[in-house]
Amino acid sequence: QVGFELPPPFACRAADARQTFGCIQSRGKMEPTSVAARVAAYRVVVQTLSGCTTSLPSLQPDDTVFDLARSVRSALGIPISVQQLAWRSIALQNPSERLHAIFGEEGEEVPITVVRRPYTATERAELHKRLVRATAAGKASEVHDLLKEGAQVEFEPHSDVADTSRSLDHWEDDPEEAQEGLGEARCPLPGCAQQGQR
């Protein structure tokens, strides 16, 4: 804990102190406060290359880049794996980084740019393999997440069609709801039931 013994008229006066760590005036002391404590929430507005903008639900300072990406996936249907997020000139590449460490005391509205790159043929094939394995094993939450990531049930490995994989927007980001959605039909893929019996 850092404290500065200053008379009340001088406490919390320096602008650079406010910008660096903020302050709380109490009995003539200036004590540092975290960004997360000073910022209530971030209202993120996502813009695509086409110029369209979408407002996301409020995100907390302690939320991570992954939480942001998941919110973008829910709002725009873009799989997390192919999102390229940027704030100003900063690429958001560390999924575990806290938002307050990036945005700091950004105003009420935080503008984010998202670019969707296409899946490569290899990535689409691997996504399909993971979907088959998860479905055969009855792993509902993993199947749910793979479908949200754009895994194709009827996968064509030699297709030359441009990748337009999208998240299934009628699936919520809730593993329990995913389990209910699968119900008894845990195997939507042709032939995967026989694979699970082997």
CSV table of C-alpha atoms in Angstrom, one decimal:
chain,number,residue,atom,x,y,z
A,1,GLN,CA,0.0,0.0,0.0
A,2,VAL,CA,1.3,3.4,-1.0
A,3,GLY,CA,0.2,6.5,0.9
A,4,PHE,CA,1.1,10.2,0.7
A,5,GLU,CA,0.7,12.3,3.8
A,6,LEU,CA,-0.7,15.5,2.3
A,7,PRO,CA,-3.1,18.0,3.7
A,8,PRO,CA,-6.7,17.5,2.4
A,9,PRO,CA,-6.5,20.5,0.0
A,10,PHE,CA,-3.6,18.9,-1.9
A,11,ALA,CA,-4.8,15.3,-1.8
A,12,CYS,CA,-5.9,13.8,-5.1
A,13,ARG,CA,-4.9,17.0,-6.9
A,14,ALA,CA,-2.2,15.8,-9.3
A,15,ALA,CA,-3.6,14.8,-12.6
A,16,ASP,CA,-0.8,12.3,-13.3
A,17,ALA,CA,-1.6,10.6,-10.0
A,18,ARG,CA,-5.2,10.2,-11.0
A,19,GLN,CA,-4.2,8.8,-14.4
A,20,THR,CA,-1.7,6.4,-13.0
A,21,PHE,CA,-3.5,4.8,-10.1
A,22,GLY,CA,-6.4,7.0,-9.0
A,23,CYS,CA,-6.8,8.1,-5.5
A,24,ILE,CA,-9.2,8.1,-2.6
A,25,GLN,CA,-9.1,11.0,-0.2
A,26,SER,CA,-9.4,9.8,3.4
A,27,ARG,CA,-8.0,11.6,6.4
A,28,GLY,CA,-5.6,13.5,4.2
A,29,LYS,CA,-4.2,10.4,2.5
A,30,MET,CA,-4.0,9.6,-1.2
A,31,GLU,CA,-4.4,5.8,-1.6
A,32,PRO,CA,-4.1,4.0,-5.0
A,33,THR,CA,-7.1,2.3,-6.4
A,34,SER,CA,-7.2,-0.3,-9.2
A,35,VAL,CA,-8.7,0.4,-12.6
A,36,ALA,CA,-11.1,-2.5,-12.1
A,37,ALA,CA,-12.4,-0.7,-8.9
A,38,ARG,CA,-12.9,2.6,-10.7
A,39,VAL,CA,-14.5,1.3,-14.0
A,40,ALA,CA,-18.0,-0.1,-13.6
A,41,ALA,CA,-18.2,-1.8,-17.0
A,42,TYR,CA,-17.2,-1.5,-20.6
A,43,ARG,CA,-19.7,-1.0,-23.4
A,44,VAL,CA,-18.0,-2.4,-26.4
A,45,VAL,CA,-19.1,-1.5,-29.9
A,46,VAL,CA,-17.8,-3.9,-32.6
A,47,GLN,CA,-17.2,-2.7,-36.1
A,48,THR,CA,-16.6,-5.0,-39.1
A,49,LEU,CA,-14.7,-4.1,-42.3
A,50,SER,CA,-18.0,-3.4,-44.0
A,51,GLY,CA,-18.6,-0.6,-41.6
A,52,CYS,CA,-21.5,-2.2,-39.7
A,53,THR,CA,-21.4,-1.7,-35.9
A,54,THR,CA,-22.9,-3.9,-33.2
A,55,SER,CA,-23.1,-3.1,-29.5
A,56,LEU,CA,-22.2,-6.0,-27.1
A,57,PRO,CA,-23.7,-6.6,-23.7
A,58,SER,CA,-21.7,-4.8,-21.0
A,59,LEU,CA,-18.4,-6.4,-20.1
A,60,GLN,CA,-16.7,-6.2,-16.7
A,61,PRO,CA,-13.1,-4.9,-16.2
A,62,ASP,CA,-12.1,-8.3,-14.9
A,63,ASP,CA,-13.4,-10.1,-18.0
A,64,THR,CA,-10.8,-11.4,-20.4
A,65,VAL,CA,-10.2,-11.1,-24.1
A,66,PHE,CA,-11.7,-14.6,-24.4
A,67,ASP,CA,-14.9,-13.4,-22.8
A,68,LEU,CA,-14.9,-10.5,-25.3
A,69,ALA,CA,-14.4,-12.9,-28.2
A,70,ARG,CA,-17.2,-15.2,-27.0
A,71,SER,CA,-19.5,-12.2,-26.8
A,72,VAL,CA,-18.5,-11.2,-30.4
A,73,ARG,CA,-19.3,-14.8,-31.5
A,74,SER,CA,-22.8,-14.7,-29.9
A,75,ALA,CA,-23.6,-11.3,-31.4
A,76,LEU,CA,-22.1,-11.7,-34.9
A,77,GLY,CA,-21.9,-15.5,-35.4
A,78,ILE,CA,-18.1,-15.4,-36.1
A,79,PRO,CA,-16.3,-18.4,-34.6
A,80,ILE,CA,-13.7,-17.4,-32.0
A,81,SER,CA,-10.9,-19.3,-33.8
A,82,VAL,CA,-11.1,-17.1,-36.9
A,83,GLN,CA,-11.7,-13.7,-35.2
A,84,GLN,CA,-9.0,-11.1,-35.4
A,85,LEU,CA,-9.8,-8.4,-32.8
A,86,ALA,CA,-8.1,-5.0,-32.5
A,87,TRP,CA,-8.6,-1.9,-30.3
A,88,ARG,CA,-7.1,1.2,-31.8
A,89,SER,CA,-3.7,-0.1,-33.1
A,90,ILE,CA,-3.5,-3.0,-30.6
A,91,ALA,CA,-4.2,-6.6,-31.7
A,92,LEU,CA,-6.0,-8.5,-28.9
A,93,GLN,CA,-4.2,-11.8,-29.1
A,94,ASN,CA,-3.9,-13.0,-25.5
A,95,PRO,CA,-7.2,-14.7,-24.5
A,96,SER,CA,-6.4,-14.6,-20.8
A,97,GLU,CA,-5.6,-10.9,-20.6
A,98,ARG,CA,-8.0,-8.8,-18.5
A,99,LEU,CA,-9.9,-6.1,-20.2
A,100,HIS,CA,-9.0,-3.4,-17.7
A,101,ALA,CA,-5.3,-4.1,-18.4
A,102,ILE,CA,-6.0,-3.2,-22.1
A,103,PHE,CA,-8.7,-0.5,-22.0
A,104,GLY,CA,-7.8,1.1,-18.7
A,105,GLU,CA,-10.2,4.0,-18.0
A,106,GLU,CA,-11.5,4.2,-21.5
A,107,GLY,CA,-14.8,6.1,-21.8
A,108,GLU,CA,-18.2,4.5,-21.7
A,109,GLU,CA,-17.9,3.3,-25.3
A,110,VAL,CA,-15.0,1.1,-26.4
A,111,PRO,CA,-14.7,0.7,-30.2
A,112,ILE,CA,-13.4,-2.7,-31.3
A,113,THR,CA,-12.6,-3.8,-34.9
A,114,VAL,CA,-13.2,-7.5,-35.9
A,115,VAL,CA,-11.9,-9.2,-39.0
A,116,ARG,CA,-13.0,-12.7,-39.9
A,117,ARG,CA,-10.4,-14.8,-41.6
A,118,PRO,CA,-11.5,-18.0,-43.4
A,119,TYR,CA,-10.8,-21.4,-42.0
A,120,THR,CA,-8.1,-23.3,-44.0
A,121,ALA,CA,-9.0,-26.7,-45.4
A,122,THR,CA,-6.8,-28.3,-42.8
A,123,GLU,CA,-8.5,-26.4,-40.0
A,124,ARG,CA,-12.0,-27.4,-41.2
A,125,ALA,CA,-11.0,-31.0,-41.5
A,126,GLU,CA,-9.6,-31.0,-37.9
A,127,LEU,CA,-12.7,-29.3,-36.6
A,128,HIS,CA,-14.8,-32.0,-38.2
A,129,LYS,CA,-12.7,-34.8,-36.7
A,130,ARG,CA,-13.0,-33.2,-33.2
A,131,LEU,CA,-16.8,-33.0,-33.7
A,132,VAL,CA,-17.0,-36.7,-34.6
A,133,ARG,CA,-14.9,-37.7,-31.6
A,134,ALA,CA,-16.8,-35.5,-29.2
A,135,THR,CA,-20.2,-36.7,-30.5
A,136,ALA,CA,-19.3,-40.4,-30.3
A,137,ALA,CA,-18.1,-39.9,-26.8
A,138,GLY,CA,-21.3,-38.1,-25.8
A,139,LYS,CA,-19.5,-34.9,-24.7
A,140,ALA,CA,-22.4,-32.5,-25.0
A,141,SER,CA,-20.6,-29.3,-24.0
A,142,GLU,CA,-17.7,-30.0,-26.4
A,143,VAL,CA,-20.1,-30.7,-29.2
A,144,HIS,CA,-22.0,-27.6,-28.4
A,145,ASP,CA,-18.8,-25.5,-28.5
A,146,LEU,CA,-17.5,-27.0,-31.7
A,147,LEU,CA,-20.9,-26.3,-33.4
A,148,LYS,CA,-20.6,-22.7,-32.2
A,149,GLU,CA,-17.2,-22.7,-33.7
A,150,GLY,CA,-18.6,-23.5,-37.1
A,151,ALA,CA,-17.9,-27.3,-37.3
A,152,GLN,CA,-19.7,-28.7,-40.2
A,153,VAL,CA,-21.9,-31.8,-39.7
A,154,GLU,CA,-21.9,-32.7,-43.4
A,155,PHE,CA,-18.3,-32.0,-44.1
A,156,GLU,CA,-16.9,-32.2,-47.6
A,157,PRO,CA,-13.1,-32.4,-47.4
A,158,HIS,CA,-12.5,-31.7,-51.1
A,159,SER,CA,-14.9,-28.9,-51.5
A,160,ASP,CA,-13.6,-25.8,-53.2
A,161,VAL,CA,-16.4,-23.6,-51.9
A,162,ALA,CA,-15.2,-20.5,-50.0
A,163,ASP,CA,-15.3,-21.0,-46.2
A,164,THR,CA,-18.4,-19.4,-44.7
A,165,SER,CA,-18.5,-21.3,-41.5
A,166,ARG,CA,-20.7,-19.6,-38.9
A,167,SER,CA,-21.6,-20.1,-35.3
A,168,LEU,CA,-25.0,-21.6,-34.8
A,169,ASP,CA,-26.8,-18.6,-33.4
A,170,HIS,CA,-29.7,-20.6,-32.0
A,171,TRP,CA,-27.4,-22.3,-29.5
A,172,GLU,CA,-26.8,-20.3,-26.3
A,173,ASP,CA,-23.4,-20.2,-24.6
A,174,ASP,CA,-24.6,-22.5,-21.9
A,175,PRO,CA,-23.4,-26.1,-21.6
A,176,GLU,CA,-26.5,-27.1,-19.7
A,177,GLU,CA,-28.7,-25.9,-22.5
A,178,ALA,CA,-26.5,-27.7,-24.9
A,179,GLN,CA,-27.0,-30.9,-23.0
A,180,GLU,CA,-30.8,-30.4,-23.2
A,181,GLY,CA,-30.5,-29.6,-26.9
A,182,LEU,CA,-28.7,-32.8,-27.6
A,183,GLY,CA,-31.1,-34.9,-25.5
A,184,GLU,CA,-31.1,-38.5,-26.5
A,185,ALA,CA,-29.9,-37.7,-30.0
A,186,ARG,CA,-26.3,-37.4,-29.1
A,187,CYS,CA,-25.1,-38.4,-32.5
A,188,PRO,CA,-26.1,-36.1,-35.4
A,189,LEU,CA,-23.4,-37.5,-37.7
A,190,PRO,CA,-23.9,-40.4,-40.1
A,191,GLY,CA,-22.1,-43.5,-38.9
A,192,CYS,CA,-20.8,-42.1,-35.6
A,193,ALA,CA,-23.0,-44.4,-33.5
A,194,GLN,CA,-21.1,-47.4,-35.0
A,195,GLN,CA,-17.8,-45.7,-34.3
A,196,GLY,CA,-18.8,-45.2,-30.6
A,197,GLN,CA,-19.5,-49.0,-30.3
A,198,ARG,CA,-16.1,-50.0,-31.6
